[in-house]
């Protein structure tokens, strides 16, 4: 009961978040029903391919949520969150590769196909344990979290901040990209990990499994949102806002600024890693391109367009831009990057608080106009009643 009231108090007053959770929950329930219960010729039928695409969007929304937690509430503009996303994806991809077994092209029951092709004689030590799903789930959380802890500990203790910290995060993801491109690293090199067959003994080609992955991603997104909301509405969240606005004053007041920044940064990395793990089985591949700095910059655009420091705005921004990306890459593939740049420029010039901030501002203006009109009507009614009495 205590934990339930704790969650309710965290969500109280967050109308945008409540609406976002309601929409995601409705999609998680109604979309699978539209796929399984309605015939394919029905106008409301949802194809399985579309469900997988929506699942990918939801995993991106989790990634944007993770970035908004550190950028919106700590003021840390991370240009390397794609690295944590990719590491979580690789951890899940390694498990999926071990599940292929002797069904690969070369038929080796232990070594993945790319290792056989490169004449590897034995499985590298860091691949041990990835034949177990529970071990892969631990690594999905542990690897991004450990990297974030190490990086954050060194950076925050050294008092690195601002643009220098942003450049360091970008350098981190770029270094990882170059490392994972090398065949001798043992992660598939340029081609990455692909040709997955099963997950926990179930075929990834099955419609039921694809729907299940979509549902799991939606639930994970809702859970992540609630966790982030609990953090930002707690005393820790209020201190984080103080660090964002006046770090030196907060440090002078005796708060452990470095420890708080590190804790929130690690939590954000873990959420990004889980998002990557949910992303990989739905798209069927993970390669070093996910580490590309451009991907991390694109995540920043998602959050900026949706609305920084709102949490649900990051989700909205990620869904809008990725849907637009899918549409543009089909209809006008050569202009997508220009459209993305244009969206960022427009949001900076005309929506400095993002789409959510713009909508909220207009809503407040409408309410003021409505209240003033109702006030005038009340005064007019009172005047008329006085005349009748007279």
PDB file of N, CA and C in Angstrom, residues 13 16 28 31 42 52 61 85 97 105-106 117 159 161 185 188 203 242 246 280 289 300 308 311 329 361 370-371:
ATOM      1  N   UNK A  13      -0.835  15.420 -10.363  1.00  0.00           N
ATOM      2  CA  UNK A  13      -0.556  16.700 -11.006  1.00  0.00           C
ATOM      3  C   UNK A  13       0.127  16.585 -12.355  1.00  0.00           C
ATOM      4  N   UNK A  16      -0.095  15.515 -18.210  1.00  0.00           N
ATOM      5  CA  UNK A  16       0.497  15.084 -19.469  1.00  0.00           C
ATOM      6  C   UNK A  16       1.043  13.678 -19.390  1.00  0.00           C
ATOM      7  N   UNK A  28      -1.074  -0.767 -26.156  1.00  0.00           N
ATOM      8  CA  UNK A  28      -0.602  -2.106 -25.786  1.00  0.00           C
ATOM      9  C   UNK A  28      -1.757  -3.109 -25.772  1.00  0.00           C
ATOM     10  N   UNK A  31      -3.900  -2.562 -29.942  1.00  0.00           N
ATOM     11  CA  UNK A  31      -3.174  -2.913 -31.173  1.00  0.00           C
ATOM     12  C   UNK A  31      -3.077  -4.428 -31.357  1.00  0.00           C
ATOM     13  N   UNK A  42     -10.068  -5.850 -42.931  1.00  0.00           N
ATOM     14  CA  UNK A  42     -10.758  -4.841 -42.127  1.00  0.00           C
ATOM     15  C   UNK A  42      -9.933  -3.552 -42.087  1.00  0.00           C
ATOM     16  N   UNK A  52       5.710  -4.399 -35.063  1.00  0.00           N
ATOM     17  CA  UNK A  52       7.150  -4.389 -34.808  1.00  0.00           C
ATOM     18  C   UNK A  52       7.722  -2.983 -34.960  1.00  0.00           C
ATOM     19  N   UNK A  61      11.467   5.783 -27.645  1.00  0.00           N
ATOM     20  CA  UNK A  61      10.865   6.677 -26.657  1.00  0.00           C
ATOM     21  C   UNK A  61      11.492   6.468 -25.280  1.00  0.00           C
ATOM     22  N   UNK A  85      22.575   2.667 -25.216  1.00  0.00           N
ATOM     23  CA  UNK A  85      21.530   1.970 -25.985  1.00  0.00           C
ATOM     24  C   UNK A  85      22.141   0.813 -26.770  1.00  0.00           C
ATOM     25  N   UNK A  97      22.410 -14.616 -30.523  1.00  0.00           N
ATOM     26  CA  UNK A  97      23.365 -15.351 -31.369  1.00  0.00           C
ATOM     27  C   UNK A  97      23.668 -16.734 -30.796  1.00  0.00           C
ATOM     28  N   UNK A 105      24.820 -20.840 -40.706  1.00  0.00           N
ATOM     29  CA  UNK A 105      25.297 -21.196 -42.048  1.00  0.00           C
ATOM     30  C   UNK A 105      26.367 -22.279 -41.991  1.00  0.00           C
ATOM     31  N   UNK A 106      27.261 -22.194 -40.996  1.00  0.00           N
ATOM     32  CA  UNK A 106      28.367 -23.146 -40.897  1.00  0.00           C
ATOM     33  C   UNK A 106      28.063 -24.317 -39.976  1.00  0.00           C
ATOM     34  N   UNK A 117      33.771 -17.906 -39.749  1.00  0.00           N
ATOM     35  CA  UNK A 117      34.285 -17.280 -40.968  1.00  0.00           C
ATOM     36  C   UNK A 117      35.666 -16.663 -40.742  1.00  0.00           C
ATOM     37  N   UNK A 159      35.133  17.590 -11.965  1.00  0.00           N
ATOM     38  CA  UNK A 159      34.358  18.831 -12.144  1.00  0.00           C
ATOM     39  C   UNK A 159      34.246  19.228 -13.618  1.00  0.00           C
ATOM     40  N   UNK A 161      32.166  19.832 -16.828  1.00  0.00           N
ATOM     41  CA  UNK A 161      30.760  20.151 -17.045  1.00  0.00           C
ATOM     42  C   UNK A 161      30.604  20.930 -18.346  1.00  0.00           C
ATOM     43  N   UNK A 185      37.609  -7.665 -32.190  1.00  0.00           N
ATOM     44  CA  UNK A 185      36.918  -7.410 -30.934  1.00  0.00           C
ATOM     45  C   UNK A 185      35.958  -8.539 -30.569  1.00  0.00           C
ATOM     46  N   UNK A 188      31.359  -9.174 -34.230  1.00  0.00           N
ATOM     47  CA  UNK A 188      30.804  -9.222 -35.575  1.00  0.00           C
ATOM     48  C   UNK A 188      31.316  -8.164 -36.510  1.00  0.00           C
ATOM     49  N   UNK A 203      10.170 -18.740 -31.518  1.00  0.00           N
ATOM     50  CA  UNK A 203      10.639 -18.200 -32.785  1.00  0.00           C
ATOM     51  C   UNK A 203      10.360 -16.711 -32.890  1.00  0.00           C
ATOM     52  N   UNK A 242      18.199  21.901  -8.495  1.00  0.00           N
ATOM     53  CA  UNK A 242      19.064  22.940  -7.935  1.00  0.00           C
ATOM     54  C   UNK A 242      20.467  22.852  -8.529  1.00  0.00           C
ATOM     55  N   UNK A 246      21.858  26.082 -10.265  1.00  0.00           N
ATOM     56  CA  UNK A 246      22.981  26.734  -9.564  1.00  0.00           C
ATOM     57  C   UNK A 246      23.826  25.671  -8.879  1.00  0.00           C
ATOM     58  N   UNK A 280      16.566  -4.647 -30.196  1.00  0.00           N
ATOM     59  CA  UNK A 280      17.290  -5.589 -31.068  1.00  0.00           C
ATOM     60  C   UNK A 280      16.429  -6.754 -31.566  1.00  0.00           C
ATOM     61  N   UNK A 289      26.992   0.750 -36.167  1.00  0.00           N
ATOM     62  CA  UNK A 289      26.373   2.001 -36.575  1.00  0.00           C
ATOM     63  C   UNK A 289      25.507   2.616 -35.495  1.00  0.00           C
ATOM     64  N   UNK A 300      18.926  13.965 -28.977  1.00  0.00           N
ATOM     65  CA  UNK A 300      18.784  15.301 -28.402  1.00  0.00           C
ATOM     66  C   UNK A 300      17.675  16.072 -29.112  1.00  0.00           C
ATOM     67  N   UNK A 308      11.854  19.598 -23.270  1.00  0.00           N
ATOM     68  CA  UNK A 308      12.834  19.206 -22.259  1.00  0.00           C
ATOM     69  C   UNK A 308      12.271  19.396 -20.856  1.00  0.00           C
ATOM     70  N   UNK A 311       9.636  14.881 -19.291  1.00  0.00           N
ATOM     71  CA  UNK A 311       9.627  13.429 -19.379  1.00  0.00           C
ATOM     72  C   UNK A 311       8.669  12.937 -20.472  1.00  0.00           C
ATOM     73  N   UNK A 329      11.615   8.636 -45.263  1.00  0.00           N
ATOM     74  CA  UNK A 329      12.552   7.708 -45.893  1.00  0.00           C
ATOM     75  C   UNK A 329      11.876   6.834 -46.947  1.00  0.00           C
ATOM     76  N   UNK A 361       1.322  26.460 -23.344  1.00  0.00           N
ATOM     77  CA  UNK A 361       1.206  27.912 -23.359  1.00  0.00           C
ATOM     78  C   UNK A 361      -0.093  28.360 -24.017  1.00  0.00           C
ATOM     79  N   UNK A 370     -11.032  32.501 -21.740  1.00  0.00           N
ATOM     80  CA  UNK A 370     -12.317  31.941 -21.325  1.00  0.00           C
ATOM     81  C   UNK A 370     -12.728  32.469 -19.955  1.00  0.00           C
ATOM     82  N   UNK A 371     -11.751  32.552 -19.025  1.00  0.00           N
ATOM     83  CA  UNK A 371     -12.062  33.051 -17.679  1.00  0.00           C
ATOM     84  C   UNK A 371     -12.456  34.529 -17.714  1.00  0.00           C
TER      85      UNK A 371
END
